[in-house]
Tab-separated table of C-alpha atoms in Angstrom:
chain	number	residue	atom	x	y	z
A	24	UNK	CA	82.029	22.920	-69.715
A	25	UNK	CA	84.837	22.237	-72.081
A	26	UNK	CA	83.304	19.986	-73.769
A	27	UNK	CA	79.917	21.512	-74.371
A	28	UNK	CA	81.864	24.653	-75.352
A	29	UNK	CA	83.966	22.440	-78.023
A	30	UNK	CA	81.160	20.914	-79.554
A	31	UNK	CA	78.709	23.920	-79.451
A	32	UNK	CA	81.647	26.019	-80.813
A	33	UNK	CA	82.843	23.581	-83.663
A	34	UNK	CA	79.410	23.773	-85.228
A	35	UNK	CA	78.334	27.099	-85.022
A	36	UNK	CA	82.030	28.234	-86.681
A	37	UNK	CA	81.564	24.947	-89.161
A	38	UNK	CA	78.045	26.418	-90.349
A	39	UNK	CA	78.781	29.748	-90.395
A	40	UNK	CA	81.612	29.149	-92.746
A	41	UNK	CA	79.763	27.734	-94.743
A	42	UNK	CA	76.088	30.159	-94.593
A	43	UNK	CA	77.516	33.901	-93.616
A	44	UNK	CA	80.964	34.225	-93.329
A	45	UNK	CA	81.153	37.531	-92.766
A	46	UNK	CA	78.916	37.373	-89.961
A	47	UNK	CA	81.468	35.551	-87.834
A	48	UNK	CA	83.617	38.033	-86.313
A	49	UNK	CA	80.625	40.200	-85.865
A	50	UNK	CA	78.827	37.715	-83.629
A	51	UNK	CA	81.900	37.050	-81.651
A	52	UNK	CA	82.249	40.833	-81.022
A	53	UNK	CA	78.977	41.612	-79.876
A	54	UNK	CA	78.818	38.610	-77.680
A	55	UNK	CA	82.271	39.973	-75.937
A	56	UNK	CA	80.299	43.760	-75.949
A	57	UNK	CA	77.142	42.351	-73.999
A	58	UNK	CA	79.231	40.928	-71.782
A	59	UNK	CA	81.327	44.204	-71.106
A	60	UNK	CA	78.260	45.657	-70.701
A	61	UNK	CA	77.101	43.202	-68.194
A	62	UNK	CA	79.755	43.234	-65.703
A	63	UNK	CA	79.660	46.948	-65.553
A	64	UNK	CA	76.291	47.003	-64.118
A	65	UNK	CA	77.330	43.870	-62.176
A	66	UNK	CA	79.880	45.995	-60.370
A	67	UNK	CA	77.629	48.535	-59.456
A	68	UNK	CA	74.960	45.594	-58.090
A	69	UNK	CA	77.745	43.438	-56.709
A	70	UNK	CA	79.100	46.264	-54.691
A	71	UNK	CA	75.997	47.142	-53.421
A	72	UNK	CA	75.141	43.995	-52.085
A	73	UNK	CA	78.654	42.789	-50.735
A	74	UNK	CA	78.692	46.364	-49.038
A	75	UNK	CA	75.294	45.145	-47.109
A	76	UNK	CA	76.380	41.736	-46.623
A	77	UNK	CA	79.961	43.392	-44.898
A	78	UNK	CA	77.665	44.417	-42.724
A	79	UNK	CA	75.420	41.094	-41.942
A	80	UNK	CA	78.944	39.719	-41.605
A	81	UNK	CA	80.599	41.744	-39.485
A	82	UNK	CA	77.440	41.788	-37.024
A	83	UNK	CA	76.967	38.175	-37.207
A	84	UNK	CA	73.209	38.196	-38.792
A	85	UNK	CA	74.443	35.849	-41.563
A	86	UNK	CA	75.477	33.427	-38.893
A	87	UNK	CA	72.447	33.388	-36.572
A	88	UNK	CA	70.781	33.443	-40.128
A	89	UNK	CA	73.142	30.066	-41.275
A	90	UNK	CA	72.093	28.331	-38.096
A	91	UNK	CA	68.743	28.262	-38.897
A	92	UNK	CA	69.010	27.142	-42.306
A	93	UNK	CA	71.424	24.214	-40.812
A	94	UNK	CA	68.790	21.421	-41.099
A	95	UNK	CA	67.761	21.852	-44.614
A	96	UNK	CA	71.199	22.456	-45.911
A	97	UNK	CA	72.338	19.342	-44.007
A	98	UNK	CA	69.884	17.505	-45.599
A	99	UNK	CA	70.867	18.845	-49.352
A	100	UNK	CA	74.365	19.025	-49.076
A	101	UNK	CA	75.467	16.700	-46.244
A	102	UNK	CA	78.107	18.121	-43.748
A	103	UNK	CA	79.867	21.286	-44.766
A	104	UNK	CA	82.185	23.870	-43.461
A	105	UNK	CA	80.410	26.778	-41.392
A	106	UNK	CA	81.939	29.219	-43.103
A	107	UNK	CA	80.724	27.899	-46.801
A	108	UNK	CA	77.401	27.047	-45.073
A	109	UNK	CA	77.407	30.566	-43.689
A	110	UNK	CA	77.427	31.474	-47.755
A	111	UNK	CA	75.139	28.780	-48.915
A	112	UNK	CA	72.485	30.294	-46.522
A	113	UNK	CA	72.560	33.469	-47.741
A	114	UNK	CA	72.767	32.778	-51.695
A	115	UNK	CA	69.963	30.245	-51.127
A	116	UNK	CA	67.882	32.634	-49.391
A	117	UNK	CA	68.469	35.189	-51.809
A	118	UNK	CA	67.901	33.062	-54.595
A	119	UNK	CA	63.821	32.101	-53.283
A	120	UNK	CA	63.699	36.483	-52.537
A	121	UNK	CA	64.324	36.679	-56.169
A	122	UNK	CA	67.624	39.290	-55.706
A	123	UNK	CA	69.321	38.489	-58.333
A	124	UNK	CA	72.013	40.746	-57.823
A	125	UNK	CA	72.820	38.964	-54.482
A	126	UNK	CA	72.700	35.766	-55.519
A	127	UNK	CA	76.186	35.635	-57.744
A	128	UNK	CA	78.737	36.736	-54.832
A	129	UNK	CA	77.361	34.409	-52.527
A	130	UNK	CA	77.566	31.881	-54.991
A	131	UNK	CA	81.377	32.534	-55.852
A	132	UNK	CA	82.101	32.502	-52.544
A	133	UNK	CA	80.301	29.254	-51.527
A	134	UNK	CA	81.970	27.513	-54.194
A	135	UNK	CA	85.728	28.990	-53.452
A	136	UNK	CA	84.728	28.299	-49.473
A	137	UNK	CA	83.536	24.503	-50.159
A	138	UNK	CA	86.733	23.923	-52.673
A	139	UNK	CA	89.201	24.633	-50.097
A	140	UNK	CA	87.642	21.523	-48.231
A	141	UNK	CA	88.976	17.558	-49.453
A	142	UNK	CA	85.762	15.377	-50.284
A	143	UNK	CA	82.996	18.523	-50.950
A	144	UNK	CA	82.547	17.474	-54.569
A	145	UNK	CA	78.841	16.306	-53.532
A	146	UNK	CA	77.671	19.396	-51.937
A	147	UNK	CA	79.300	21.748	-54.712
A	148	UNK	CA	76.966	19.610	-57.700
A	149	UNK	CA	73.852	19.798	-55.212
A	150	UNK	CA	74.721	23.599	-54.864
A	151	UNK	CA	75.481	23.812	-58.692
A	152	UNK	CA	71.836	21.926	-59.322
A	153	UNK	CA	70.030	24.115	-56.888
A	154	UNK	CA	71.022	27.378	-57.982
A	155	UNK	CA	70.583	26.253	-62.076
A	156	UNK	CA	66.955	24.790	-61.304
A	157	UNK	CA	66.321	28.452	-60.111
A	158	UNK	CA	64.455	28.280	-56.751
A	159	UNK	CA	63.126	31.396	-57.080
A	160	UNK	CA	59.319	32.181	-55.884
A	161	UNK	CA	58.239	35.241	-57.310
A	162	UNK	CA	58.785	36.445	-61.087
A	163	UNK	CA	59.418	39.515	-60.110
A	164	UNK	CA	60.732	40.642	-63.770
A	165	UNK	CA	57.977	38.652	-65.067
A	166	UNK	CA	55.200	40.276	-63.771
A	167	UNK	CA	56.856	43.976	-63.892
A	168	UNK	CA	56.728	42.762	-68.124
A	169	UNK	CA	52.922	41.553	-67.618
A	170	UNK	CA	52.055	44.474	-65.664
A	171	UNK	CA	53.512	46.636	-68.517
A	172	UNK	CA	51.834	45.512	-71.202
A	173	UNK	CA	48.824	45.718	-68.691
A	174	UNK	CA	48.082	42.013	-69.031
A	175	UNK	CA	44.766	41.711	-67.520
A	176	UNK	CA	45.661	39.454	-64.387
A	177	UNK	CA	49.640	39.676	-64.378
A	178	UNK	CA	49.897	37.760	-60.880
A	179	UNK	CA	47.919	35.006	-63.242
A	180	UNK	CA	51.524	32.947	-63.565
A	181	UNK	CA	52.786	33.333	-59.940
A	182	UNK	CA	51.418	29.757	-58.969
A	183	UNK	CA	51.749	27.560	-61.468
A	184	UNK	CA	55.752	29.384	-61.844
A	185	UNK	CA	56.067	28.222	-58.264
A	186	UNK	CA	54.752	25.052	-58.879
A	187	UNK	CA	57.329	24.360	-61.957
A	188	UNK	CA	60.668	25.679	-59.909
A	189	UNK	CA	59.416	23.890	-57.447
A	190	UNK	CA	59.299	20.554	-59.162
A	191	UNK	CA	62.535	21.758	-61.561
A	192	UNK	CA	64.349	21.932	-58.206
A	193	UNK	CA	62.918	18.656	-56.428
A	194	UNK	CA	63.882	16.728	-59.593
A	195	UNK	CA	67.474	18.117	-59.789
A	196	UNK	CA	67.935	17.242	-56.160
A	197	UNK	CA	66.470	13.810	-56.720
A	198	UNK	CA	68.948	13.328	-59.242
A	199	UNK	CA	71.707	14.436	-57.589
A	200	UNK	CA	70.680	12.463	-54.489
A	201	UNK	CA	70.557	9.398	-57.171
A	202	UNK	CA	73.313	9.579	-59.755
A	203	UNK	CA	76.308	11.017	-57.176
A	204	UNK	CA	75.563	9.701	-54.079
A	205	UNK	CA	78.074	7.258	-54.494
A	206	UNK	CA	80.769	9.952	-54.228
A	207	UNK	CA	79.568	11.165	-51.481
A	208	UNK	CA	81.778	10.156	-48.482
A	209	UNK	CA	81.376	10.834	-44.901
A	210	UNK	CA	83.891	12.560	-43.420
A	211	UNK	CA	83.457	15.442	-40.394
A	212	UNK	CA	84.127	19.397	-40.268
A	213	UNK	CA	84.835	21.298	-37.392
B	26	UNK	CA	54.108	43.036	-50.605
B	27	UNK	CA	57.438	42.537	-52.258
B	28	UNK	CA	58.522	46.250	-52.891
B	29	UNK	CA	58.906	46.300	-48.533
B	30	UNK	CA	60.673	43.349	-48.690
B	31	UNK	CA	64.652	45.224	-49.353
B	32	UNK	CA	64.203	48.377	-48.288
B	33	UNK	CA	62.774	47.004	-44.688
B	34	UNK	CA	65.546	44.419	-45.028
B	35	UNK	CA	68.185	46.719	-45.427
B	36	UNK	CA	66.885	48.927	-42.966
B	37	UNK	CA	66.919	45.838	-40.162
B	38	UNK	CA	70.586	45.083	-41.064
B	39	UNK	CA	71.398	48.532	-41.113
B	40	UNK	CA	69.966	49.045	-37.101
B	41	UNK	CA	71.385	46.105	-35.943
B	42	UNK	CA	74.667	46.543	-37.000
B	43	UNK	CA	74.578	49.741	-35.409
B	44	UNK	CA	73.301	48.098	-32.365
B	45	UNK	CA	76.319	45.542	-32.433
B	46	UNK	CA	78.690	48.925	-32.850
B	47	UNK	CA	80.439	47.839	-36.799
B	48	UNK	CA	81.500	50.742	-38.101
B	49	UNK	CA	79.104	51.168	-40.727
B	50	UNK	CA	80.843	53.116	-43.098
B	51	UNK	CA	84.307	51.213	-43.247
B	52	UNK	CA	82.747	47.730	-43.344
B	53	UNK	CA	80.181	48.934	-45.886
B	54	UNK	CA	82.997	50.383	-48.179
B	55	UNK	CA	84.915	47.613	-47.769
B	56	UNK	CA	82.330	45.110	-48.782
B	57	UNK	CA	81.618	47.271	-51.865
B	58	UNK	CA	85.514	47.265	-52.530
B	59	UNK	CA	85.305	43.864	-53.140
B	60	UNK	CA	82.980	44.120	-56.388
B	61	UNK	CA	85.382	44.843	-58.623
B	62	UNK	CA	87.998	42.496	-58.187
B	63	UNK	CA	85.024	40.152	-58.756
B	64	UNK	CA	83.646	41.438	-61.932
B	65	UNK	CA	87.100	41.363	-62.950
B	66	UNK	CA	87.468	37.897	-62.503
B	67	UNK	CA	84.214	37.072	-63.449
B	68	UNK	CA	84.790	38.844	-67.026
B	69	UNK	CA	86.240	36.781	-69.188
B	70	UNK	CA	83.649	33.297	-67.959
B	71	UNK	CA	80.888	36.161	-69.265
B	72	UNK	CA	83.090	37.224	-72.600
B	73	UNK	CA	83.166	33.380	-73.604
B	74	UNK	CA	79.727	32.555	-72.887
B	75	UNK	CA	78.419	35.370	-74.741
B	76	UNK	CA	80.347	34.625	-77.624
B	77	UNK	CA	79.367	31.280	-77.953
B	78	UNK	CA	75.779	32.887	-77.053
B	79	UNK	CA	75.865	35.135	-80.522
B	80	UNK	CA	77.412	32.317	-82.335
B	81	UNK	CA	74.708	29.870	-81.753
B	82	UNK	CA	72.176	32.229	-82.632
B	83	UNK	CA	73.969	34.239	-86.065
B	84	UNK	CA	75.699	30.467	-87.322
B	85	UNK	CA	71.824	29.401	-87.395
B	86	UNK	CA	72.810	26.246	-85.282
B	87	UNK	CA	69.818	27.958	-83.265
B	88	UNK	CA	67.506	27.684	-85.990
B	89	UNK	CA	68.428	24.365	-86.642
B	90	UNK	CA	68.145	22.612	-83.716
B	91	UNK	CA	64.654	24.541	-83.205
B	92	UNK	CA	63.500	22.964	-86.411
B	93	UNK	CA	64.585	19.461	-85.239
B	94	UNK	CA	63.601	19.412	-82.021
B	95	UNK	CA	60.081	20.991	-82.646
B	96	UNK	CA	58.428	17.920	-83.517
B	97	UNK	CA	59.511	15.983	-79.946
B	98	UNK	CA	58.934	19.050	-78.053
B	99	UNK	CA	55.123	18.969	-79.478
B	100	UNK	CA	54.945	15.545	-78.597
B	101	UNK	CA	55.360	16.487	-75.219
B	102	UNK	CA	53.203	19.365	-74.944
B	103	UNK	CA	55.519	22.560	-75.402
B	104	UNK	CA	54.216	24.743	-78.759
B	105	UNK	CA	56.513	25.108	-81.210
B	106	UNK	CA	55.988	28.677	-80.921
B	107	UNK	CA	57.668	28.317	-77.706
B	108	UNK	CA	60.882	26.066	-78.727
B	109	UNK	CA	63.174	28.897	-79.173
B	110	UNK	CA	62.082	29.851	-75.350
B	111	UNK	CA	63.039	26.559	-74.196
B	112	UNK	CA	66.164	26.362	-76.288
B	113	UNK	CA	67.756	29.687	-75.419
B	114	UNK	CA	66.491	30.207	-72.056
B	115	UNK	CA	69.773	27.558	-70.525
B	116	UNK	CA	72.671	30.063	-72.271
B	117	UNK	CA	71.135	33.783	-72.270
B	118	UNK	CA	68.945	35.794	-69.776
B	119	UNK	CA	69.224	39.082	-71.907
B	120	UNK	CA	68.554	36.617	-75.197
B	121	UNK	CA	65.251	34.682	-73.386
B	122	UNK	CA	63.746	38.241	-72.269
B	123	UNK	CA	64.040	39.088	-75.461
B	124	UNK	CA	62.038	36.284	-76.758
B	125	UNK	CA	59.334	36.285	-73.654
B	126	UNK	CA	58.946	39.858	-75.292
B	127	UNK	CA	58.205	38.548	-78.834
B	128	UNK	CA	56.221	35.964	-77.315
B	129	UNK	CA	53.637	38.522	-75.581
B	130	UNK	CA	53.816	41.085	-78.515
B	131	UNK	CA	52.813	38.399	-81.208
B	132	UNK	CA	50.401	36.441	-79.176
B	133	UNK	CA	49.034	39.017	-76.729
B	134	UNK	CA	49.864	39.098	-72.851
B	135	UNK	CA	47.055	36.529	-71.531
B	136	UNK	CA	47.022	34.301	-74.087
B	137	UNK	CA	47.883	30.452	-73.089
B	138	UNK	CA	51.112	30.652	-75.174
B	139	UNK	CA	52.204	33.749	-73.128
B	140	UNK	CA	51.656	32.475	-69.903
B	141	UNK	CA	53.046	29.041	-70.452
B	142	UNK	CA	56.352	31.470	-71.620
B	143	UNK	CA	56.445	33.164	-68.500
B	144	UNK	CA	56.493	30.250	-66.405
B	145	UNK	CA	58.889	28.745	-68.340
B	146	UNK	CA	60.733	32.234	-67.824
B	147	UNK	CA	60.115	32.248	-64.392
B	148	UNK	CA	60.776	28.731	-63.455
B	149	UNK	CA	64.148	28.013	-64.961
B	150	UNK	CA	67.546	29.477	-64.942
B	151	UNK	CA	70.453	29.983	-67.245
B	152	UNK	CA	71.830	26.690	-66.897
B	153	UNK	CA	75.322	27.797	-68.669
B	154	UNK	CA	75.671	31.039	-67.306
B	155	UNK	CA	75.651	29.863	-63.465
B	156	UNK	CA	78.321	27.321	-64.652
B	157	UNK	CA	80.724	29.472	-66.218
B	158	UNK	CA	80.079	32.347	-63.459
B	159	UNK	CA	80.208	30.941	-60.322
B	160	UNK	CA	82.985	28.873	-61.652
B	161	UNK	CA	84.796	31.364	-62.232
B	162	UNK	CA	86.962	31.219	-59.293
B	163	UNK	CA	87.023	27.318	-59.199
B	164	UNK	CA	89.526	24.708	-60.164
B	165	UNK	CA	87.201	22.007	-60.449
B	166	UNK	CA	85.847	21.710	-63.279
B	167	UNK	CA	84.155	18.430	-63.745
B	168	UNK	CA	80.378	20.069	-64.133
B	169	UNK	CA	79.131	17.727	-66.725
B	170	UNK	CA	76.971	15.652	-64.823
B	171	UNK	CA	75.596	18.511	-62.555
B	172	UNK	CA	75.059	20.547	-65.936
B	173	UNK	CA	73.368	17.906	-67.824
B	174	UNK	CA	70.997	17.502	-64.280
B	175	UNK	CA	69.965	20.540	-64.527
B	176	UNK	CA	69.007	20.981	-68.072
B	177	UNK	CA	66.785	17.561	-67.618
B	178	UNK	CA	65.267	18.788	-64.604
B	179	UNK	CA	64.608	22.196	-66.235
B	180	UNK	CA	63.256	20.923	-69.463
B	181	UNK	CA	60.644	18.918	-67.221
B	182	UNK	CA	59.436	22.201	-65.615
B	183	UNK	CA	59.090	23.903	-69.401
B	184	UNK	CA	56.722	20.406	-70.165
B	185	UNK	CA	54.937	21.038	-66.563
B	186	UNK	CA	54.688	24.834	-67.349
B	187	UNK	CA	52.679	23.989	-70.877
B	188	UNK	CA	50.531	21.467	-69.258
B	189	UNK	CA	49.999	23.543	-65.972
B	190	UNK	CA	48.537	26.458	-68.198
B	191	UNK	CA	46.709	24.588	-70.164
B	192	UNK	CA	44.098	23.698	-66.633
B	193	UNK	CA	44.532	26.838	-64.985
């Protein structure tokens, strides 16, 4: 991230020295004012959706829930903790739904659950992979846009969009699979 | 179909955890407590991204690049009308909407070029965004291989989404 940052950074300040100086500040601002903006509706989302999955919690849906999921995510990510597997279940599940909103906590807290575990490095770049291929099956924003503009057939995309995640996703995994494997060790969780 | 899909979710979770006697109001509240701690945290990861968001695109670096990169991405299949989808789609949901909008207001909504943008849309994520946010919390942060598998694997799902609409 650092890196890409760096680079991306050096240039854009480099040219805009150089093209519209006074632009520069301006930019930075608005970028820091969209993302104000963002987190306050994220709080409102975010505490919407950790108040409902308090609940799964507490009641132990999200475990009975994890169980089932075990197979695939043992086959993506190798062993993990139950807890972070607990989490992985439910982001990954919310991810395909296409609720956005719940997709982000989970995610935190699958990645803060699988770092406090030696020799997880594998399973948090397969996670990483998964949730930046987007797995998600229906458009839902795209077709409320289509539907808008009263496209003639909006539901026109719905297939061939779950045909592209769907390779997007198998190709990230394949890669994964390929280019880290070898840092993937074997080691047990209880 | 869909519109069911949360509210009878909810609704199940809701009963059940009834049935397994949580309080419902306490461990609701404190769930929703926890949202703003996280926002907090997750703040600043959004501030920088954003930034270097509106840099890329008021420098011209944006431009650029489009310009460049035009030519390979015909090769391949993707319109150059839809380059700047491609290219801003890994660091900015708001920004890419934006665009998808453009897209269907020049072009009109059925048009190929407008449904090869909303699979493109549809089928990939920002790349950069779920890096720096779910981060956020991380110390790890050797993501350059994972990052750099992802934007390959989503660039080949913009190339399938062009071809794809082409046939259907």
């Amino acid at each position: 991230m650092n890196a890409i940052f760096g680079i991306i950074l050096t240039i854009s300040l480099g040219l805009i020295c150089f093209l519209s100086p006074d632009k520069a500040l301006s930019a930075m601002l608005a970028g820091g004012e969209k993302a104000l903006y963002l987190s306050l509706k994220m709080v409102v989302i975010y505490a919407v959706w950790m108040g409902v999955f308090a609940l799964m919690e507490k009641s132990g849906i999200s475990n009975k829930f994890a169980k089932l999921l075990k197979p695939i995510n043992k086959f993506l990510f190798g062993r993990v903790p139950n807890k972070a597997n607990d989490f992985m279940s439910l982001n990954i599940s919310a991810n395909v739904l296409g609720m956005s909103g719940a997709t982000t906590p989970m995610g935190i807290k699958s990645i803060e659950e699988l770092e406090k575990h030696p020799d997880t490095e594998y399973a948090i770049a397969m996670f990483f992979v998964i949730n930046a291929t987007s797995v998600q099956l229906i458009p839902s924003s795209v077709l409320a846009l289509r539907t808008s503009l009263n496209s003639s057939s909006p539901a026109d995309i719905i297939l061939p969009t779950i045909l592209a995640t769907s390779l997007s996703t198998i190709i990230g995994v394949l890669l994964v699979k390929i280019f880290l494997k070898k840092r993937k060790k074997k080691c047990q969780f209880t | 179909m869909s519109i069911y899909l949360i509210p009878v979710l909810f609704f199940l979770i809701f009963v059940y955890s009834l049935f397994k006697k949580v309080k419902p109001y306490e461990t609701f509240t404190l769930g929703a407590k926890e949202a703003v701690p996280f926002a907090v945290s997750i703040f600043p990861y959004l501030v920088s991204i954003f930034v270097l968001t509106e840099l890329f695109e008021a420098s011209g670096l944006s431009a650029i690049i489009e310009r460049i990169v035009s030519p390979f991405f015909s090769l391949l299949g993707i319109p150059k009308e839809l380059t700047k989808l491609v290219l801003i789609k890994p660091f900015s949901g708001s920004g890419s909407l934006a665009v998808l909008s453009d897209i269907y207001q020049k072009f009109g909504v059925d048009s190929y070029l407008a449904r090869s943008a909303s699979v493109i849309y549809g089928s990939s994520e920002t790349v950069f965004y779920v890096a720096s946010v779910y981060f956020a919390g991380a110390k790890t942060k050797k993501l350059t291989a994972p990052i750099i598998i992802s934007l390959v694997a989503s660039f080949f799902s913009c190339v399938f989404a062009c071809f794809i609409c082409r046939i259907i």
